[in-house]
Short mmCIF file of C-alpha atoms and ligand atoms in Angstrom, two decimals:
data_model
loop_
_atom_site.label_atom_id
_atom_site.label_comp_id
_atom_site.label_asym_id
_atom_site.label_seq_id
_atom_site.Cartn_x
_atom_site.Cartn_y
_atom_site.Cartn_z
CA MET I 1 84.75 -24.11 114.77
CA LEU I 2 86.28 -20.77 115.57
CA ILE I 3 83.94 -17.74 115.72
CA HIS I 4 85.39 -14.73 114.33
CA ASP I 5 84.66 -11.17 115.70
CA LEU I 6 84.80 -9.88 112.20
CA ILE I 7 85.21 -11.20 108.80
CA GLY I 8 86.04 -8.69 106.13
CA ILE I 9 85.05 -9.68 102.41
CA GLY I 10 87.62 -8.10 100.07
CA PHE I 11 91.13 -7.04 100.86
CA GLY I 12 91.20 -3.71 98.78
CA PRO I 13 92.33 -0.45 100.26
CA SER I 14 88.96 -0.14 102.31
CA ASN I 15 89.30 -3.36 104.39
CA LEU I 16 93.13 -2.73 104.32
CA ALA I 17 92.47 0.56 106.10
CA LEU I 18 89.96 -1.09 108.48
CA ALA I 19 92.61 -3.73 109.32
CA ILE I 20 95.01 -0.83 110.20
CA ALA I 21 92.31 1.12 112.21
CA LEU I 22 91.47 -1.83 114.29
CA ASP I 23 95.02 -2.75 114.87
CA GLU I 24 95.69 0.72 116.25
CA LEU I 25 92.26 1.12 118.04
CA GLN I 26 92.85 -2.19 119.92
CA GLN I 27 96.26 -1.46 121.17
CA GLY I 28 96.39 -2.66 124.67
CA GLY I 29 93.10 -4.51 124.64
CA PRO I 30 92.29 -7.98 123.92
CA PRO I 31 92.88 -8.71 120.18
CA LEU I 32 89.81 -9.19 117.99
CA GLU I 33 89.72 -12.36 116.01
CA THR I 34 89.71 -11.04 112.57
CA LEU I 35 89.90 -12.34 109.19
CA PHE I 36 89.67 -10.96 105.55
CA ILE I 37 88.90 -13.07 102.47
CA GLU I 38 90.18 -11.83 99.22
CA ARG I 39 89.64 -13.48 95.94
CA GLN I 40 92.92 -12.51 94.35
CA ARG I 41 95.96 -14.66 94.96
CA SER I 42 97.79 -11.61 96.33
CA PHE I 43 97.32 -7.95 97.18
CA THR I 44 97.11 -5.79 93.90
CA TRP I 45 95.06 -2.69 93.43
CA HIS I 46 93.40 -2.58 90.00
CA ARG I 47 95.87 -4.89 88.74
CA ASP I 48 94.78 -4.50 85.06
CA MET I 49 94.78 -0.80 85.02
CA LEU I 50 98.44 -0.31 86.45
CA LEU I 51 99.36 1.56 83.17
CA ASP I 52 102.74 3.52 82.56
CA GLY I 53 102.41 7.03 83.28
CA THR I 54 99.16 7.09 85.29
CA HIS I 55 99.14 8.87 88.74
CA MET I 56 96.72 9.24 91.66
CA GLN I 57 93.73 11.41 91.40
CA VAL I 58 93.74 12.13 95.26
CA SER I 59 96.55 13.49 97.37
CA PHE I 60 98.85 11.00 98.77
CA LEU I 61 97.70 12.38 102.13
CA LYS I 62 94.33 10.54 101.48
CA ASP I 63 96.15 7.55 102.22
CA LEU I 64 95.25 4.51 104.43
CA ALA I 65 95.62 6.15 107.76
CA THR I 66 96.74 9.95 107.80
CA LEU I 67 93.43 11.58 108.07
CA ARG I 68 92.43 9.36 110.94
CA ASN I 69 95.79 9.05 112.68
CA PRO I 70 98.58 11.01 111.16
CA ALA I 71 101.04 9.39 113.51
CA SER I 72 100.28 6.00 112.24
CA ARG I 73 103.17 3.77 111.10
CA PHE I 74 100.85 2.84 107.89
CA THR I 75 100.94 6.58 106.51
CA PHE I 76 102.42 6.81 102.83
CA ILE I 77 105.06 9.11 104.31
CA ASN I 78 106.39 6.21 106.68
CA TYR I 79 106.23 3.90 103.70
CA LEU I 80 108.52 6.30 101.78
CA HIS I 81 110.85 6.72 104.81
CA GLU I 82 110.97 2.87 105.04
CA LYS I 83 111.70 2.40 101.38
CA GLN I 84 114.52 5.22 101.69
CA ARG I 85 112.75 7.42 99.19
CA LEU I 86 111.22 10.18 101.35
CA GLN I 87 113.90 12.74 100.10
CA ASP I 88 113.47 11.95 96.56
CA PHE I 89 109.58 11.91 96.80
CA ILE I 90 109.94 15.42 98.33
CA ASN I 91 112.00 16.64 95.35
CA LEU I 92 109.26 15.24 92.94
CA LYS I 93 107.17 18.24 94.33
CA THR I 94 103.83 16.25 93.73
CA PHE I 95 100.97 15.36 95.81
CA PHE I 96 99.98 12.67 93.12
CA PRO I 97 102.23 9.68 93.12
CA SER I 98 102.12 7.15 90.27
CA ARG I 99 99.43 4.53 90.49
CA ARG I 100 102.17 1.96 90.50
CA GLU I 101 103.82 3.52 93.44
CA PHE I 102 100.50 3.73 95.43
CA ASN I 103 99.92 -0.04 94.54
CA ASP I 104 103.32 -0.61 95.91
CA TYR I 105 102.45 1.35 99.25
CA PHE I 106 99.02 -0.76 99.53
CA ALA I 107 100.79 -3.87 98.92
CA TRP I 108 103.52 -2.90 101.62
CA ALA I 109 100.66 -2.33 104.21
CA ALA I 110 99.02 -5.54 103.30
CA ALA I 111 101.95 -7.57 103.68
CA GLN I 112 101.92 -6.56 107.45
CA PHE I 113 98.47 -8.31 107.73
CA GLU I 114 99.21 -11.58 105.94
CA ASP I 115 98.22 -13.52 108.94
CA ARG I 116 94.73 -12.17 108.89
CA CYS I 117 94.03 -12.48 105.21
CA ALA I 118 92.87 -15.57 103.19
CA TYR I 119 93.86 -14.83 99.58
CA GLY I 120 92.48 -16.78 96.70
CA GLU I 121 89.19 -17.33 97.94
CA GLU I 122 85.97 -15.95 96.56
CA VAL I 123 82.95 -15.47 98.80
CA ILE I 124 80.03 -16.75 97.38
CA GLU I 125 77.18 -16.31 100.06
CA VAL I 126 76.59 -15.26 103.65
CA LEU I 127 73.99 -17.15 105.60
CA PRO I 128 72.22 -16.61 108.73
CA GLU I 129 72.98 -18.81 111.98
CA GLN I 130 69.80 -18.96 114.24
CA GLN I 131 69.88 -19.70 117.95
CA GLY I 132 66.66 -19.40 120.14
CA GLY I 133 64.77 -17.35 117.32
CA LYS I 134 67.63 -15.01 116.93
CA VAL I 135 70.40 -14.61 114.19
CA THR I 136 73.39 -14.58 116.44
CA LEU I 137 76.18 -15.41 113.77
CA LEU I 138 76.79 -15.40 110.20
CA ARG I 139 78.23 -18.29 108.14
CA VAL I 140 80.38 -17.05 105.32
CA ARG I 141 80.91 -19.45 102.46
CA SER I 142 83.81 -19.07 100.03
CA ARG I 143 85.37 -20.97 97.21
CA ASP I 144 88.99 -21.28 96.62
CA SER I 145 90.63 -21.47 93.10
CA ALA I 146 90.44 -25.39 93.12
CA GLY I 147 86.73 -25.07 93.62
CA ALA I 148 86.85 -26.10 97.18
CA VAL I 149 84.18 -24.54 99.34
CA ARG I 150 84.91 -23.44 103.04
CA GLU I 151 82.75 -22.10 105.69
CA ARG I 152 83.41 -19.84 108.63
CA LEU I 153 81.48 -18.25 111.21
CA THR I 154 81.52 -14.60 112.35
CA ARG I 155 79.96 -12.19 114.71
CA ASN I 156 80.16 -9.36 112.49
CA LEU I 157 80.92 -8.67 108.68
CA ALA I 158 82.67 -5.69 106.72
CA LEU I 159 82.17 -5.79 103.15
CA GLY I 160 84.88 -4.01 100.92
CA ILE I 161 84.21 -5.57 97.60
CA GLY I 162 84.46 -2.66 95.24
CA GLY I 163 82.44 -2.56 92.12
CA THR I 164 81.45 -4.83 89.30
CA PRO I 165 81.93 -3.99 85.67
CA SER I 166 78.97 -2.28 84.00
CA ILE I 167 78.54 -3.84 80.70
CA PRO I 168 76.18 -2.16 78.42
CA ALA I 169 73.17 -4.40 77.51
CA CYS I 170 74.01 -5.06 73.82
CA PHE I 171 77.37 -6.44 74.84
CA ALA I 172 75.99 -9.01 77.37
CA PRO I 173 75.79 -11.72 74.64
CA LEU I 174 79.34 -11.60 73.98
CA ARG I 175 80.45 -12.09 77.54
CA ASP I 176 82.72 -14.95 76.58
CA ASP I 177 84.15 -13.42 73.61
CA SER I 178 87.63 -12.41 74.55
CA ARG I 179 87.82 -9.59 71.92
CA VAL I 180 85.34 -7.67 74.04
CA PHE I 181 86.56 -6.82 77.57
CA HIS I 182 86.06 -4.32 80.30
CA SER I 183 88.52 -1.76 81.54
CA SER I 184 88.93 -3.59 84.80
CA GLY I 185 90.65 -6.37 82.79
CA TYR I 186 92.47 -4.04 80.27
CA LEU I 187 96.10 -5.27 80.59
CA ARG I 188 95.16 -9.02 80.54
CA GLY I 189 92.57 -8.40 77.54
CA ILE I 190 94.83 -6.59 75.53
CA ALA I 191 97.78 -8.92 75.99
CA ALA I 192 95.52 -11.55 74.56
CA HIS I 193 95.04 -9.51 71.45
CA ALA I 194 98.45 -7.78 71.36
CA GLN I 195 98.32 -7.43 67.53
CA ALA I 196 94.77 -5.94 67.39
CA ARG I 197 94.95 -3.28 64.64
CA HIS I 198 91.74 -1.46 64.99
CA ILE I 199 90.37 -0.90 68.53
CA ALA I 200 87.20 0.69 69.86
CA VAL I 201 87.35 2.27 73.31
CA LEU I 202 84.01 3.08 74.73
CA GLY I 203 83.60 5.71 77.54
CA ALA I 204 84.43 9.29 78.39
CA GLY I 205 86.11 8.88 81.71
CA GLN I 206 89.54 8.62 83.24
CA SER I 207 89.86 5.04 82.38
CA ALA I 208 88.86 5.49 78.87
CA ALA I 209 91.29 8.39 78.36
CA GLU I 210 94.17 6.50 79.99
CA ILE I 211 93.55 3.31 77.70
CA PHE I 212 93.35 5.59 74.67
CA MET I 213 96.82 6.92 75.48
CA ASP I 214 98.14 3.50 76.41
CA LEU I 215 96.93 2.30 72.87
CA HIS I 216 98.39 5.25 71.20
CA GLY I 217 101.87 4.58 72.63
CA ARG I 218 101.84 0.86 71.60
CA PRO I 219 104.60 0.13 69.24
CA HIS I 220 102.54 -1.75 66.60
CA GLY I 221 100.47 1.52 66.20
CA PRO I 222 96.93 0.36 66.45
CA ARG I 223 94.21 2.66 65.00
CA VAL I 224 91.71 3.77 67.98
CA ASP I 225 88.28 4.92 67.84
CA LEU I 226 87.25 6.72 71.15
CA ILE I 227 83.47 6.50 71.28
CA LEU I 228 81.52 8.67 73.48
CA ARG I 229 78.08 9.89 73.90
CA ALA I 230 79.00 13.40 75.25
CA GLN I 231 79.93 16.10 73.02
CA ALA I 232 83.25 16.55 74.53
CA LEU I 233 85.73 15.07 77.02
CA LYS I 234 85.20 17.20 80.17
CA PRO I 235 87.69 17.69 82.98
CA SER I 236 87.22 16.64 86.45
CA ASP I 237 86.69 19.66 88.65
CA ASP I 238 88.98 19.47 91.67
CA SER I 239 89.26 23.18 92.56
CA PRO I 240 89.24 23.68 96.20
CA PHE I 241 85.90 24.76 97.17
CA VAL I 242 84.41 21.80 95.04
CA ASN I 243 86.82 19.64 96.70
CA GLU I 244 85.38 20.18 99.91
CA ILE I 245 82.61 17.76 98.95
CA PHE I 246 85.34 14.88 99.64
CA ASN I 247 86.31 16.01 102.96
CA PRO I 248 85.49 13.40 105.74
CA ASP I 249 83.08 15.85 107.51
CA PHE I 250 80.95 16.43 104.43
CA VAL I 251 79.62 12.96 104.93
CA ASP I 252 77.61 14.11 107.99
CA HIS I 253 76.33 16.95 105.83
CA VAL I 254 75.16 14.52 102.97
CA TYR I 255 73.77 12.09 105.41
CA GLY I 256 71.61 14.54 107.02
CA ARG I 257 69.82 15.86 104.09
CA THR I 258 66.56 14.31 102.68
CA GLU I 259 66.56 11.61 99.86
CA ASP I 260 65.73 14.41 97.27
CA GLU I 261 68.43 16.84 98.58
CA ARG I 262 71.01 14.07 98.45
CA ASP I 263 69.94 13.01 94.73
CA ALA I 264 70.31 16.86 93.85
CA LEU I 265 73.94 16.94 95.38
CA LEU I 266 74.95 13.94 93.59
CA ARG I 267 73.54 15.10 90.31
CA GLU I 268 75.30 18.85 90.84
CA PHE I 269 78.69 17.34 91.70
CA ARG I 270 78.69 14.09 89.46
CA HIS I 271 81.35 15.66 87.09
CA THR I 272 83.77 15.61 89.96
CA ASN I 273 84.01 11.86 89.68
CA TYR I 274 82.23 10.30 86.63
CA ALA I 275 83.10 10.64 83.02
CA CYS I 276 85.77 13.20 83.87
CA PRO I 277 89.44 12.65 82.83
CA ASP I 278 92.19 14.70 84.43
CA LEU I 279 92.63 17.99 82.52
CA ASP I 280 96.32 17.17 81.59
CA LEU I 281 95.28 13.82 80.09
CA ILE I 282 92.71 15.58 77.98
CA GLN I 283 95.11 18.03 76.73
CA ARG I 284 97.59 15.14 75.69
CA ILE I 285 94.87 13.52 73.86
CA PHE I 286 93.88 16.79 72.12
CA GLN I 287 97.54 17.00 71.11
CA VAL I 288 97.43 13.56 69.63
CA PHE I 289 94.45 14.65 67.47
CA TYR I 290 96.13 17.95 66.63
CA ASP I 291 99.43 16.20 65.59
CA GLN I 292 97.26 14.00 63.31
CA LYS I 293 96.03 17.08 61.52
CA ILE I 294 99.61 18.14 60.97
CA ASN I 295 100.74 14.73 59.67
CA GLY I 296 97.72 14.29 57.41
CA ALA I 297 97.18 10.76 58.70
CA ALA I 298 93.92 10.41 60.52
CA ARG I 299 95.03 7.25 62.71
CA HIS I 300 92.66 7.79 65.54
CA ARG I 301 88.96 9.11 65.53
CA LEU I 302 87.15 10.77 68.40
CA LEU I 303 83.53 9.52 67.71
CA ARG I 304 81.60 12.00 69.98
CA ARG I 305 77.99 12.00 70.08
CA HIS I 306 77.85 8.29 69.14
CA GLU I 307 75.96 5.53 70.49
CA VAL I 308 76.47 1.80 70.15
CA GLU I 309 73.08 0.31 69.04
CA ASP I 310 74.06 -3.26 68.29
CA VAL I 311 76.87 -5.63 68.34
CA ARG I 312 77.85 -8.71 66.09
CA ALA I 313 80.61 -11.07 66.59
CA GLY I 314 82.21 -12.44 63.52
CA ALA I 315 85.30 -14.57 62.58
CA ASP I 316 86.79 -11.30 61.18
CA GLY I 317 85.97 -8.91 64.03
CA ILE I 318 83.64 -7.40 66.33
CA GLU I 319 80.95 -5.17 64.30
CA LEU I 320 79.47 -2.23 66.14
CA ALA I 321 76.41 -0.67 64.65
CA LEU I 322 76.74 2.97 65.58
CA ARG I 323 74.58 6.03 65.43
CA ASP I 324 75.53 9.55 65.18
CA LEU I 325 73.38 11.10 67.65
CA ASP I 326 73.78 14.77 65.98
CA THR I 327 72.83 13.54 62.39
CA GLY I 328 70.97 10.41 63.16
CA HIS I 329 73.12 8.70 60.54
CA GLY I 330 73.72 4.98 61.25
CA TYR I 331 76.66 2.95 60.04
CA SER I 332 78.80 -0.06 60.93
CA GLU I 333 82.48 -0.48 62.02
CA ARG I 334 84.55 -3.64 62.32
CA TYR I 335 86.98 -3.77 65.24
CA ASP I 336 89.60 -6.36 66.20
CA ALA I 337 89.07 -5.68 69.96
CA VAL I 338 86.71 -3.47 71.95
CA VAL I 339 87.37 -2.01 75.39
CA LEU I 340 84.45 -1.24 77.58
CA ALA I 341 85.50 1.67 79.80
CA THR I 342 81.93 2.04 80.86
CA GLY I 343 82.25 2.17 84.73
CA TYR I 344 81.25 -0.05 87.51
CA ALA I 345 78.03 -0.94 89.59
CA ARG I 346 77.76 -1.18 93.21
CA ALA I 347 74.96 -3.59 94.12
CA GLN I 348 76.97 -6.72 94.48
CA HIS I 349 76.54 -6.87 98.25
CA ARG I 350 72.82 -7.45 97.58
CA THR I 351 73.33 -10.65 95.60
CA MET I 352 75.96 -11.80 98.30
CA LEU I 353 73.63 -11.09 101.32
CA ALA I 354 70.49 -12.18 99.40
CA PRO I 355 69.89 -14.92 102.14
CA LEU I 356 69.81 -12.19 104.83
CA ALA I 357 67.62 -9.88 102.98
CA PRO I 358 64.45 -10.51 105.32
CA TYR I 359 66.59 -9.25 108.11
CA LEU I 360 68.11 -6.03 106.39
CA PRO I 361 65.38 -3.77 105.27
CA GLY I 362 66.26 -2.18 102.20
CA PHE I 363 69.86 -2.71 102.64
CA ALA I 364 70.04 0.84 104.23
CA ALA I 365 73.04 1.91 106.01
CA ASP I 366 73.41 3.98 109.17
CA ARG I 367 75.75 7.02 109.41
CA HIS I 368 78.43 4.54 110.70
CA TYR I 369 78.01 2.25 107.52
CA ARG I 370 76.10 -0.52 109.52
CA LEU I 371 73.26 -2.01 107.76
CA HIS I 372 69.91 -1.54 109.60
CA SER I 373 68.56 -4.67 110.76
CA VAL I 374 65.45 -6.17 112.44
CA PRO I 375 65.69 -6.64 116.25
CA GLU I 376 66.24 -10.41 116.26
CA PHE I 377 69.35 -9.89 114.05
CA GLN I 378 72.40 -9.45 116.08
CA PRO I 379 75.47 -9.40 113.85
CA MET I 380 76.61 -6.13 112.48
CA ILE I 381 77.34 -5.73 108.73
CA PHE I 382 79.27 -2.72 107.56
CA LEU I 383 79.39 -1.66 103.84
CA GLN I 384 82.37 0.12 102.52
CA GLY I 385 82.05 1.79 99.04
CA ALA I 386 78.41 0.95 98.53
CA CYS I 387 76.73 3.84 100.23
CA GLU I 388 77.23 6.62 97.61
CA THR I 389 73.57 7.63 97.56
CA THR I 390 73.30 8.13 101.36
CA HIS I 391 76.89 9.17 102.19
CA GLY I 392 78.21 11.05 99.06
CA LEU I 393 80.32 10.82 96.19
CA SER I 394 83.42 10.33 98.39
CA ASP I 395 82.22 6.83 99.38
CA THR I 396 83.56 4.98 96.36
CA LEU I 397 86.87 6.74 96.64
CA LEU I 398 90.00 6.85 98.95
CA SER I 399 88.97 10.37 100.20
CA VAL I 400 87.18 9.09 103.28
CA THR I 401 88.58 5.71 103.71
CA ALA I 402 90.87 6.34 106.67
CA VAL I 403 88.24 8.21 108.49
CA ARG I 404 85.44 5.90 107.67
CA THR I 405 87.46 2.74 108.84
CA GLY I 406 88.20 4.62 112.21
CA GLU I 407 84.45 5.21 112.59
CA ILE I 408 83.51 1.63 111.67
CA GLY I 409 86.58 0.34 113.84
CA GLN I 410 85.07 2.28 116.85
CA VAL I 411 81.79 0.77 116.69
CA LEU I 412 83.19 -2.76 116.20
CA ALA I 413 85.85 -2.60 118.77
CA ALA I 414 83.34 -1.31 121.46
CA ALA I 415 80.83 -4.17 120.41
CA CYS I 416 83.49 -6.84 120.62
CA ARG I 417 84.80 -5.64 123.89
CA GLN I 418 81.27 -5.93 125.38
CA ALA I 419 80.76 -9.39 123.73
CA GLN I 420 84.25 -10.69 125.05
CA GLN I 421 83.60 -9.94 128.64
CA PRO I 422 81.04 -12.85 129.70
CA ASP I 423 82.83 -15.96 128.50
CA LEU I 424 85.64 -16.25 126.11
CA ALA I 425 85.53 -20.09 126.21
CA GLU I 426 82.00 -19.99 124.66
CA ARG I 427 83.69 -18.36 121.52
CA ARG I 428 85.05 -21.54 120.33
CA ALA I 429 81.81 -23.77 120.65
CA LEU I 430 79.55 -23.80 117.59
CA ALA I 431 80.11 -26.25 114.87
C1 FAD Y 1 91.77 2.16 87.68
C2 FAD Y 1 91.16 2.91 88.91
C3 FAD Y 1 91.88 3.85 89.44
C4 FAD Y 1 91.36 4.62 90.63
N1 FAD Y 1 92.08 5.62 90.95
C5 FAD Y 1 91.69 6.21 92.38
C6 FAD Y 1 92.38 7.42 92.77
O1 FAD Y 1 93.27 7.80 92.15
N2 FAD Y 1 91.79 7.90 93.76
C7 FAD Y 1 90.79 7.51 94.37
O2 FAD Y 1 90.34 7.93 95.42
N3 FAD Y 1 90.03 6.57 93.91
C8 FAD Y 1 90.36 5.76 92.84
N4 FAD Y 1 89.77 4.62 92.28
C9 FAD Y 1 88.51 4.41 93.04
C10 FAD Y 1 88.58 3.13 93.87
O3 FAD Y 1 87.45 2.65 94.10
C11 FAD Y 1 89.37 3.14 95.08
O4 FAD Y 1 90.58 3.72 94.77
C12 FAD Y 1 89.67 1.96 95.76
O5 FAD Y 1 90.11 0.96 95.02
C13 FAD Y 1 88.47 1.52 96.75
O6 FAD Y 1 88.84 0.43 97.46
P1 FAD Y 1 87.86 -0.85 97.97
O7 FAD Y 1 88.68 -1.63 98.83
O8 FAD Y 1 86.61 -0.28 98.40
O9 FAD Y 1 87.54 -1.46 96.47
P2 FAD Y 1 88.38 -2.40 95.59
O10 FAD Y 1 89.80 -1.56 95.53
O11 FAD Y 1 87.67 -2.76 94.28
O12 FAD Y 1 88.82 -3.63 96.33
C14 FAD Y 1 87.71 -4.70 96.53
C15 FAD Y 1 88.61 -5.98 96.65
O13 FAD Y 1 87.53 -6.96 96.95
C16 FAD Y 1 87.89 -8.19 96.48
N5 FAD Y 1 86.64 -8.96 96.17
C17 FAD Y 1 85.58 -8.64 95.42
N6 FAD Y 1 84.61 -9.48 95.29
C18 FAD Y 1 85.03 -10.53 96.30
C19 FAD Y 1 84.42 -11.79 96.74
N7 FAD Y 1 83.12 -12.14 96.31
N8 FAD Y 1 85.08 -12.43 97.62
C20 FAD Y 1 86.36 -12.02 98.01
N9 FAD Y 1 86.95 -10.96 97.61
C21 FAD Y 1 86.31 -10.15 96.74
C22 FAD Y 1 88.31 -7.62 95.16
O14 FAD Y 1 89.31 -8.79 94.51
C23 FAD Y 1 89.30 -6.38 95.41
O15 FAD Y 1 90.59 -6.75 95.73
C24 FAD Y 1 90.10 4.15 91.20
C25 FAD Y 1 89.45 3.13 90.41
C26 FAD Y 1 90.01 2.48 89.54
C27 FAD Y 1 89.04 1.31 88.83
#
């Protein structure tokens, strides 16, 4: 069986940027045997949230390569050049392209790595391979869409698997009810209930706000309740001094702090990333509610300071038991569909790597995103997007992706060069 130098799990922007970084770092040297395994059948970036009118929340200069290597052929600017839209883009006078365009840019870059990506396979677990009392390799098990399980061996691993939907506990029993769906599956979910007339959207972040506006614009005119615990929709702070926390070199600052100091930083700047829609989007929503006052027809409601206490599914709808946190008043509302724009958890790597847990104390990562391991564990495992508590708020975003993958790539390329030297033939041995 072929032994890979690196298997990347997931082929979203993080591991795509890693493929690019490795490609550029290795130029001239012997090629690394690299493979990325992606559960989607083709590249798409948050497919079910590619809504009309949505745009990037970071500058296009925070693309897959620019901050690491502005001369890379994988920059957004080169993409525009190749698509013959560079001049037109300049005339848009924006740093924030549409999400559809950025998805197209990512897909354009991903297409250049087709030979290194196995699409349509979901990695289910990673197992240790022992030799002489040491773990020398990892066995990566994946399942394809037909249910067939494949196994591959690798010396190193890079996880870029994004987040998993955070579902409030009271909705867990309704996991199989298609009328309740998370924002990560919004377009599919709403297509299955295209005629839903009364819809609840839970959340106060960018996704909740975008979904509210999308539903508002739907021709059949559904009534929407936007339900949030907070008093108000609050905008993200992207003013320049605050934005410095998303600079790649701020990672050193965060990583160098004590745990308490890092927690304090995360708390202080949480509203740059969580539960904070763009100001212009908030203004558009406010306008919708203002216009309702003029028209005298209260189609939508902003249920602020509200909590969902219980959920019941019936043939005639989903009933939410709501509590007004200001008055203490409890009441029920029935909806045709409920959208949970309730964010993401980022602990999936612990489940996927559970068989390796005894070798990876606390799943803690070093400054270069490599999981610490016991001495008898040789493979390097890198985490992309799961190190927010140690590396800062930029970790789940595109802000540091280009630079982070350069850092990981350097470590990997150096280690693989060393391993390649003694005996190339040995690499094709193990079964
Ligand atoms: C709607 C939306 C808009 C966003 N907009 C911005 C923005 O404008 N700017 C910004 O900086 N950030 C934004 N983000 C944050 C987002 O996390 C990053 O943009 C980016 O997607 C992170 O890339 P990633 O590759 O780490 O994770 P993801 O993009 O989530 O990619 C992970 C990939 O791994 C695959 N995968 C997961 N599990 C497995 C498995 N077991 N086996 C195989 N494959 C697997 C998934 O299918 C997916 O393709 C947005 C997030 C969302 C949800």
